[in-house]
XYZ file of C-alpha atoms in Angstrom:
594
model
C 44.741 -10.086 6.147
C 45.003 -6.235 4.285
C 48.445 -4.915 4.361
C 48.759 -1.303 5.346
C 47.980 1.119 3.170
C 49.136 4.800 3.537
C 47.707 7.921 1.348
C 49.643 10.960 1.074
C 47.989 14.131 0.925
C 49.260 17.050 -1.429
C 51.654 18.182 -3.677
C 54.585 15.813 -2.864
C 55.567 12.200 -4.747
C 55.733 9.215 -2.707
C 59.477 9.035 -4.070
C 60.355 12.313 -2.455
C 58.778 11.265 0.589
C 60.895 8.162 0.799
C 57.468 5.870 0.935
C 57.716 4.992 -2.891
C 56.559 1.274 -1.486
C 53.606 0.325 -4.108
C 51.195 0.573 -0.989
C 51.147 4.735 -0.767
C 48.585 6.185 -2.766
C 49.123 9.684 -3.957
C 45.993 12.005 -3.076
C 45.581 15.622 -4.722
C 43.065 18.017 -4.212
C 41.366 17.246 -7.071
C 40.400 13.347 -6.123
C 36.939 12.903 -5.764
C 35.291 9.852 -3.831
C 34.018 6.797 -6.411
C 33.426 3.198 -5.718
C 35.383 2.686 -8.502
C 38.726 4.736 -7.276
C 38.321 3.600 -3.919
C 39.463 6.557 -2.385
C 38.913 10.316 -2.547
C 37.507 13.446 -0.815
C 33.647 13.696 -0.414
C 31.787 16.977 -1.715
C 28.479 18.590 -2.252
C 29.020 17.426 -6.275
C 29.767 13.428 -5.785
C 27.714 13.380 -2.876
C 24.042 14.631 -5.520
C 25.680 12.020 -7.972
C 26.284 8.935 -5.813
C 23.577 7.754 -2.918
C 25.826 5.931 -0.842
C 27.482 9.027 0.035
C 23.965 10.246 0.956
C 23.416 7.789 3.564
C 25.080 9.489 6.929
C 25.697 6.167 8.236
C 27.957 4.547 5.427
C 30.151 7.807 5.509
C 31.649 10.904 8.026
C 27.913 11.975 9.278
C 28.127 15.174 7.544
C 25.176 16.885 5.279
C 24.958 20.328 3.716
C 22.283 22.653 5.053
C 19.364 22.153 2.837
C 20.119 26.102 0.787
C 23.886 24.988 0.164
C 22.785 21.179 -0.924
C 23.008 22.534 -4.881
C 26.072 24.677 -4.281
C 30.109 24.004 -4.438
C 31.312 25.152 -0.906
C 33.844 22.367 -0.272
C 36.871 23.597 -2.529
C 39.985 22.107 -1.886
C 43.862 23.255 -2.156
C 47.123 21.573 -1.913
C 50.728 22.318 -1.068
C 54.030 20.721 0.645
C 51.450 20.976 3.862
C 48.854 18.547 2.394
C 45.473 19.338 1.617
C 43.453 21.864 2.694
C 39.800 23.853 2.604
C 40.392 26.847 0.676
C 38.012 29.786 1.279
C 34.806 29.762 -0.286
C 32.797 32.498 -2.306
C 29.740 31.899 0.884
C 32.746 31.819 3.558
C 31.480 35.544 4.519
C 28.393 34.106 5.046
C 28.975 32.162 8.427
C 32.533 33.508 9.173
C 30.805 35.494 12.094
C 28.952 32.520 13.500
C 31.926 30.728 14.051
C 30.819 27.878 11.531
C 33.274 25.574 9.274
C 32.947 23.595 6.456
C 34.598 19.707 7.224
C 37.254 18.601 5.132
C 35.967 14.897 4.062
C 38.392 12.146 3.212
C 37.135 8.865 2.300
C 38.850 5.172 1.700
C 37.303 1.733 0.782
C 39.465 -1.111 2.685
C 37.487 -3.227 0.684
C 36.516 -5.840 3.431
C 35.300 -4.831 6.957
C 36.746 -5.107 10.618
C 38.271 -2.879 12.976
C 41.212 -0.394 11.635
C 44.115 1.772 13.092
C 44.199 4.949 12.015
C 47.183 7.030 12.089
C 46.302 10.591 10.866
C 48.801 13.215 10.570
C 47.509 17.217 10.510
C 49.503 19.973 9.482
C 48.972 23.507 10.667
C 50.384 25.706 7.552
C 49.357 29.391 8.912
C 51.329 31.389 10.712
C 49.594 31.574 13.642
C 47.413 28.561 15.802
C 44.327 27.294 14.588
C 41.330 25.619 16.544
C 40.957 21.809 14.956
C 38.405 19.354 15.654
C 39.199 15.692 14.327
C 36.306 12.848 13.481
C 36.882 9.330 12.184
C 34.261 7.345 10.732
C 30.555 7.905 11.691
C 31.175 11.539 13.611
C 33.210 9.941 15.943
C 35.382 12.541 18.025
C 39.048 11.477 17.711
C 40.743 14.992 18.660
C 39.863 18.639 19.911
C 42.048 21.119 20.417
C 44.634 23.741 19.262
C 47.525 23.342 16.509
C 50.558 25.802 16.806
C 52.406 27.502 14.012
C 53.814 25.179 11.381
C 52.542 22.314 13.644
C 52.630 18.643 12.539
C 51.093 16.064 14.852
C 49.994 12.591 14.335
C 46.786 11.061 16.253
C 45.716 7.450 16.769
C 41.946 6.315 16.571
C 40.589 2.506 15.805
C 37.644 2.206 14.196
C 35.186 -0.389 13.914
C 33.745 -1.333 9.686
C 30.702 -3.381 9.077
C 27.264 -3.427 7.894
C 24.574 -1.055 9.097
C 20.549 -0.177 8.559
C 20.326 3.112 7.397
C 17.569 5.224 8.984
C 14.770 4.868 6.931
C 16.274 1.455 5.200
C 14.649 -1.894 6.478
C 17.954 -3.890 5.488
C 21.731 -4.068 6.357
C 23.794 -1.725 4.139
C 27.082 -3.571 3.947
C 30.026 -0.945 4.220
C 33.834 -1.412 3.896
C 34.773 2.319 4.564
C 37.163 4.125 6.178
C 36.215 7.956 7.006
C 38.360 10.990 8.502
C 37.028 14.429 8.578
C 39.090 17.674 9.888
C 37.453 20.948 10.947
C 39.549 24.023 10.693
C 42.277 25.880 9.234
C 44.596 22.681 8.823
C 45.758 20.632 6.485
C 45.691 16.417 5.912
C 49.169 15.846 5.737
C 48.950 11.429 5.647
C 47.022 8.887 6.702
C 47.429 5.527 7.467
C 45.579 2.699 7.530
C 46.013 -1.199 9.247
C 43.727 -3.843 9.799
C 44.127 -4.795 13.332
C 42.225 -7.571 15.723
C 41.317 -5.784 18.749
C 38.379 -5.387 21.386
C 35.126 -3.639 19.789
C 32.498 -1.751 22.203
C 29.506 -1.869 20.621
C 26.480 0.363 21.473
C 22.656 -0.751 21.569
C 20.335 2.335 22.131
C 18.286 4.683 20.987
C 18.533 8.627 19.636
C 19.976 9.806 22.866
C 23.139 7.407 21.917
C 23.430 6.846 18.150
C 25.589 8.286 15.477
C 23.774 11.279 14.669
C 24.828 13.380 11.396
C 25.640 17.037 11.676
C 24.627 19.624 9.189
C 27.656 21.859 8.050
C 28.600 24.760 7.844
C 29.051 22.813 11.499
C 28.738 24.156 15.432
C 28.802 21.841 17.873
C 26.404 23.770 19.491
C 23.800 23.391 17.018
C 24.233 19.579 16.154
C 22.506 16.324 17.283
C 25.304 13.957 18.989
C 24.591 10.921 20.598
C 27.245 9.983 23.390
C 28.307 7.226 21.627
C 29.640 8.650 19.103
C 31.820 10.769 21.499
C 33.257 7.659 23.373
C 35.741 6.722 20.799
C 37.672 10.315 22.458
C 37.940 8.349 25.641
C 39.871 5.404 24.500
C 42.451 5.978 21.993
C 44.340 2.944 20.003
C 42.391 0.577 22.504
C 39.034 -0.109 21.344
C 37.070 0.266 18.105
C 33.582 1.646 18.984
C 30.832 0.177 16.491
C 27.789 2.083 17.403
C 24.632 0.398 16.331
C 21.768 2.414 18.143
C 19.311 4.475 15.974
C 16.814 7.584 16.723
C 13.345 5.222 17.678
C 14.580 2.129 18.930
C 13.064 0.075 21.932
C 15.001 -3.314 23.677
C 12.265 -4.676 21.070
C 12.735 -3.062 18.126
C 16.467 -3.414 18.304
C 16.172 -6.887 17.661
C 12.709 -6.759 15.232
C 14.368 -4.321 12.874
C 17.689 -6.170 12.695
C 20.238 -3.952 14.347
C 20.766 -6.724 17.104
C 21.558 -9.362 14.553
C 24.362 -7.292 12.982
C 25.706 -7.100 16.311
C 25.295 -10.708 16.921
C 26.964 -11.830 14.007
C 30.025 -10.307 14.728
C 30.077 -10.353 18.677
C 33.176 -12.581 19.973
C 34.742 -12.752 22.943
C 36.439 -10.306 24.664
C 34.112 -7.434 23.321
C 31.775 -5.383 24.881
C 27.926 -4.843 24.238
C 26.907 -1.011 25.978
C 23.003 -1.457 26.566
C 21.052 1.620 27.038
C 17.059 2.067 25.978
C 13.756 3.235 27.997
C 13.266 6.995 26.062
C 10.706 4.825 23.148
C 10.270 1.665 25.632
C 8.230 4.078 28.034
C 5.668 4.671 25.378
C 4.411 1.598 24.721
C 1.973 -0.631 27.129
C 3.523 -3.719 26.613
C 7.198 -2.344 27.117
C 6.520 -1.502 30.840
C 9.544 -1.024 33.060
C 9.002 -4.189 35.316
C 6.919 -5.529 32.081
C 8.991 -6.174 28.396
C 11.360 -3.662 29.331
C 12.839 -5.458 31.796
C 12.663 -9.380 29.726
C 14.594 -7.956 26.822
C 17.574 -6.498 29.023
C 17.606 -10.336 30.476
C 17.795 -12.039 27.237
C 20.359 -9.654 25.677
C 22.497 -10.204 28.628
C 22.034 -14.054 28.476
C 22.938 -13.964 24.691
C 25.685 -11.994 25.194
C 27.356 -13.899 27.846
C 26.580 -16.871 25.582
C 29.320 -15.365 23.292
C 31.661 -14.791 25.649
C 31.519 -10.731 25.576
C 30.767 -8.634 28.416
C 27.052 -7.033 28.746
C 27.069 -3.423 30.406
C 23.748 -1.966 31.256
C 23.689 2.024 30.972
C 20.492 4.216 32.580
C 18.659 6.815 30.175
C 19.969 9.899 30.179
C 18.029 12.137 31.545
C 15.561 14.983 29.673
C 16.070 18.722 30.817
C 11.947 17.970 31.220
C 10.371 20.389 34.108
C 6.760 21.310 35.476
C 4.885 24.209 34.440
C 3.068 24.737 37.127
C 5.566 24.610 40.398
C 8.784 24.253 38.156
C 9.932 21.101 39.657
C 11.809 18.330 37.795
C 9.840 16.178 35.827
C 11.556 12.654 36.205
C 9.733 10.258 33.137
C 12.480 7.697 33.090
C 13.029 7.278 37.208
C 11.185 3.543 36.856
C 12.905 2.546 33.856
C 16.342 3.463 35.772
C 15.559 1.766 39.016
C 14.424 -1.473 36.612
C 18.446 -1.377 35.119
C 19.789 -1.189 38.272
C 17.873 -3.826 39.451
C 18.519 -5.990 36.599
C 22.054 -5.606 37.108
C 22.057 -6.681 40.399
C 19.678 -9.755 39.398
C 21.559 -10.763 36.905
C 25.139 -10.680 38.690
C 26.852 -13.964 39.911
C 30.147 -14.604 41.300
C 31.878 -15.519 38.095
C 30.243 -12.872 35.941
C 29.328 -9.278 36.990
C 26.375 -7.283 35.172
C 28.137 -4.014 35.199
C 25.222 -0.583 35.870
C 26.463 2.690 34.112
C 23.587 5.217 36.493
C 24.120 7.953 33.620
C 20.633 8.836 34.588
C 21.349 9.515 38.292
C 24.469 12.006 37.122
C 23.207 13.453 34.162
C 19.777 14.509 36.074
C 22.013 16.190 38.787
C 23.335 17.724 36.327
C 20.099 19.132 35.006
C 19.156 19.988 38.586
C 22.351 22.074 39.414
C 22.258 24.174 35.888
C 17.925 24.212 36.106
C 16.251 24.560 33.066
C 17.314 27.614 31.030
C 21.295 26.997 31.991
C 20.747 23.273 30.752
C 19.594 24.203 27.613
C 23.055 25.026 26.303
C 23.690 21.096 26.770
C 20.880 20.359 24.492
C 19.830 20.988 20.763
C 18.278 24.109 20.226
C 14.513 23.903 21.585
C 15.119 20.248 22.281
C 14.539 18.994 26.007
C 15.453 15.307 24.936
C 18.331 15.032 22.618
C 21.778 16.614 23.212
C 24.198 19.356 21.044
C 28.077 17.861 20.413
C 28.661 19.555 24.250
C 26.255 17.543 26.082
C 27.016 14.621 24.295
C 30.879 14.780 24.940
C 29.570 15.314 28.728
C 27.240 11.707 28.915
C 30.406 9.772 27.228
C 32.594 11.592 29.855
C 30.149 10.305 32.567
C 30.188 6.111 30.937
C 33.913 6.468 30.465
C 34.522 7.061 33.332
C 32.648 4.378 34.895
C 33.968 2.342 32.187
C 37.508 3.039 33.737
C 36.503 1.378 36.802
C 35.152 -1.392 34.494
C 37.906 -2.359 32.055
C 40.762 0.106 33.274
C 42.604 -1.992 30.434
C 40.384 -0.010 27.695
C 39.208 3.663 29.180
C 40.564 6.270 30.608
C 38.597 9.143 32.586
C 40.299 12.157 30.782
C 40.500 15.217 32.497
C 39.122 17.001 29.699
C 35.974 19.171 29.205
C 34.082 20.547 25.880
C 32.245 23.270 27.186
C 29.514 25.695 25.155
C 30.612 28.919 24.254
C 28.991 31.529 22.479
C 25.738 31.890 20.279
C 23.910 28.495 20.546
C 21.327 29.971 17.994
C 20.433 27.847 14.493
C 21.476 29.347 10.847
C 19.497 31.638 8.963
C 19.076 31.001 5.632
C 20.997 33.900 3.548
C 18.641 36.016 1.939
C 19.897 35.142 -1.514
C 19.137 32.127 -1.470
C 15.639 32.147 -0.048
C 13.680 32.631 -2.884
C 15.997 30.884 -5.499
C 14.855 28.831 -7.871
C 15.902 25.176 -7.621
C 14.943 23.456 -10.297
C 14.381 19.664 -9.715
C 16.574 17.090 -10.303
C 15.111 14.339 -12.118
C 13.919 11.820 -9.886
C 13.925 13.821 -6.803
C 10.083 14.244 -6.198
C 8.550 11.171 -7.525
C 7.407 10.957 -10.910
C 4.659 8.415 -9.506
C 3.575 7.105 -6.819
C 2.616 3.756 -5.299
C -1.672 3.173 -4.650
C -2.262 6.260 -6.355
C -6.172 5.883 -5.884
C -5.750 4.749 -2.407
C -6.945 8.125 -0.242
C -3.725 9.656 1.424
C -2.966 9.868 5.176
C -1.452 12.220 7.229
C 1.587 9.889 8.084
C 1.834 9.767 4.335
C 1.728 13.574 2.893
C 4.415 15.067 5.420
C 7.577 13.081 3.757
C 5.842 14.464 0.287
C 6.082 17.820 1.130
C 9.086 17.361 3.210
C 11.174 16.310 0.248
C 9.183 18.688 -2.565
C 10.092 21.876 0.111
C 13.471 21.143 0.463
C 13.354 21.013 4.197
C 16.193 19.452 5.797
C 14.417 15.583 7.407
C 15.455 14.814 11.163
C 15.707 11.242 12.453
C 14.757 12.272 15.665
C 11.707 13.170 17.248
C 10.600 14.709 20.189
C 7.579 13.232 21.563
C 4.884 15.937 20.584
C 1.665 13.803 19.951
C 0.957 10.896 22.088
C -0.021 8.824 19.700
C 3.682 8.749 17.322
C 6.032 6.681 18.668
C 9.701 7.616 17.709
C 10.337 4.293 15.917
C 7.574 4.630 13.205
C 9.077 5.218 9.738
C 7.079 9.089 9.934
C 8.187 10.168 13.039
C 11.301 12.002 11.505
C 8.682 13.807 9.300
C 6.720 14.651 11.645
C 9.432 16.241 13.761
C 10.514 18.497 11.046
C 7.141 19.611 10.302
C 6.659 20.424 13.829
C 10.136 22.271 13.602
C 9.257 24.325 10.685
C 5.359 25.027 11.469
C 3.690 23.281 8.779
C 1.129 21.070 11.194
C -1.518 23.480 12.206
C -2.492 23.551 15.979
C -6.453 22.647 14.532
C -5.141 19.575 13.535
C -3.846 18.280 16.889
C -6.579 18.156 18.665
C -5.856 16.663 22.437
C -2.068 16.372 21.505
C -2.633 13.691 19.280
C -1.659 13.879 15.055
C -3.574 10.873 14.200
C -0.857 9.718 11.628
C -3.485 6.939 10.203
C -6.184 9.666 9.284
C -6.827 10.499 5.810
C -6.631 13.681 4.766
C -9.060 16.000 3.984
C -8.480 18.171 1.323
C -8.194 22.059 3.429
C -5.743 19.888 5.600
C -3.486 19.249 2.934
C -3.567 22.715 1.651
C -3.171 24.185 5.322
C 0.414 21.855 5.852
C 1.500 22.588 2.110
C 0.975 26.580 2.475
C 2.851 26.716 5.983
C 5.869 24.942 4.446
C 5.801 26.453 1.136
C 5.534 30.350 2.490
C 8.909 29.411 4.683
C 10.373 29.530 1.062
C 8.502 31.999 -1.012
C 5.816 34.638 -0.837
C 2.427 33.820 -1.723
C 0.159 36.069 -3.157
C -3.284 36.319 -2.828
C -5.781 37.579 -5.347
C -9.569 38.476 -5.484
C -11.557 35.281 -5.726
C -14.746 34.462 -8.034
C -17.675 33.902 -7.153
C -17.205 29.628 -7.418
C -13.896 30.259 -5.528
C -15.212 32.535 -2.730
C -17.539 29.663 -2.333
C -14.611 26.820 -2.118
C -13.071 29.546 0.602
C -16.496 29.673 2.658
C -16.861 25.536 2.994
C -13.397 25.187 4.433
C -12.724 25.520 8.146
C -11.755 29.402 9.260
C -8.372 28.088 9.950
C -7.744 26.657 6.577
C -9.786 29.573 4.663
C -6.347 31.649 3.932
C -4.649 28.217 2.971
C -7.037 26.965 0.417
C -7.226 30.757 -1.053
C -3.982 30.644 -1.407
C -4.307 27.216 -3.219
C -6.677 28.468 -5.835
C -4.453 31.857 -6.616
C -1.243 29.143 -7.258
C -3.271 26.646 -9.140
C -2.701 23.970 -7.198
C -6.981 23.197 -6.688
C -9.842 24.750 -8.903
C -12.765 26.525 -7.127
C -15.112 23.851 -7.660
C -13.667 22.210 -4.929
C -15.049 20.549 -1.843
C -12.134 21.303 0.735
C -13.656 18.818 3.588
C -13.199 16.203 0.987
C -10.318 13.736 1.133
C -7.647 12.690 -1.056
C -5.925 10.072 -3.404
C -2.493 9.399 -3.162
C -2.122 10.451 -7.118
C -3.919 13.440 -6.446
C -1.784 14.514 -3.510
C 1.727 13.905 -5.270
C 0.243 16.363 -8.412
C -0.666 18.858 -5.614
C 2.706 18.866 -4.414
C 4.849 18.678 -7.176
C 3.102 21.803 -8.447
C 4.958 23.325 -5.225
C 8.036 21.383 -5.338
C 11.387 23.836 -5.130
């Protein structure tokens, strides 16, 4: 078993601190994480240079907003108080919004397992400061206020193991621990010790998963699954290992390899929390009383065989209302009822299968708040996915029920985290909106696979999003009836929809038709919708051949075709109604790359 490892931050020597024991590592303000050193801070520069630092599931779960990805905004200073952020030249751009940069530290323990973290935080200021502390993949440890000059120690258990990152098909091994500090406080010390303890595994979808957050960070405009808030309610008693992912169903959680990771590590005395339905309901073979029910039963039996404890959770409610009479529209009632029935059906005198009715409680809250007030607990313009406030509230509900099921692990904390201030999304600073960003080598692929094949609508969107520097998302809000959340391109569809890239004329009947071969005018319409959000376009007079090309395009696509001609993306001899090859599409999009 690994010995205890200590990290001492700032301008203090281990000898002066009385920790010259060979196990203490001095961490200066300029220490940056690399795989070779195995410890250090994470900032924008080393994140750009190391692929694994770009995967939120393998890190602290924070990603810079796209317009800061090429900037250096994480500036660190040190002193007797430890290491903390110094004011960035960009600070005034977000200061008035209450947003903050996370101070992220990472250490490689060289083996997976559960680790106890003792984190010493110091407030060197002469005034109180609010602080938020995360460990692992943005798992909440503490939120509150440190008084002037106060130094406090916080404790957490985290579980480190392999995971399948979003957009990947194979597990990535992980042996690193991460912490992230929000606020004008300093990291003073960190002690990491490997420990045997109960693990609370989580299986679920995007409403449960460890969502990443953009920074400069604000809890009201950050996606969050309730699973990443659960650790707050079991400090030092059990480690949370969240394997929920966006778009998953009771079927794809197994088929895509997520359950295999859990099953391999599951031991007697562990717990598995299971919440699905948001994506199952879109598939005919996963009806509530069909494949969905059968899959839940199979999980229960397999978890029991390991000596672990399955706990079912009904799906969290959406903020969904009917337009006709303004009544609540409950999409998930049948699935919630099935979960309750399965729990009763599978319980025996010797082995009960508890059910936590999160659906009932969350729906009652939404009904009480009403459509508009409830929005403050969801990510802006989203009716399915919580922000940090909503996720914390749901986790408190789950933890309260778990406190009755296994009181030795959970406590019903009489605590709240409520929305305050503006919940508007950040606005890109004017000075950066039209900034020329030279594409890094390999940023947009120099070549594409199958260049002679016709490109589909689904294949084109990720190319456009990457080239135009839109921030990808790993959630999907059911905008189109023929796009399922677990599909590889669903996040690109969500991003394109949020940024007004997809013309309404391409979604007749509420369908996107992702497998349809893309027409040239459709590609240009999506490309120019996205490009206009980044740069101004200039339309010049068209020649006779160009006028013919524009005239032959659909009315709704004519502006985009003309813009494409003026920018030199296509020639005036093109037929806007023809299909486009993958190689051709990549060449056109590459000309727009920022």
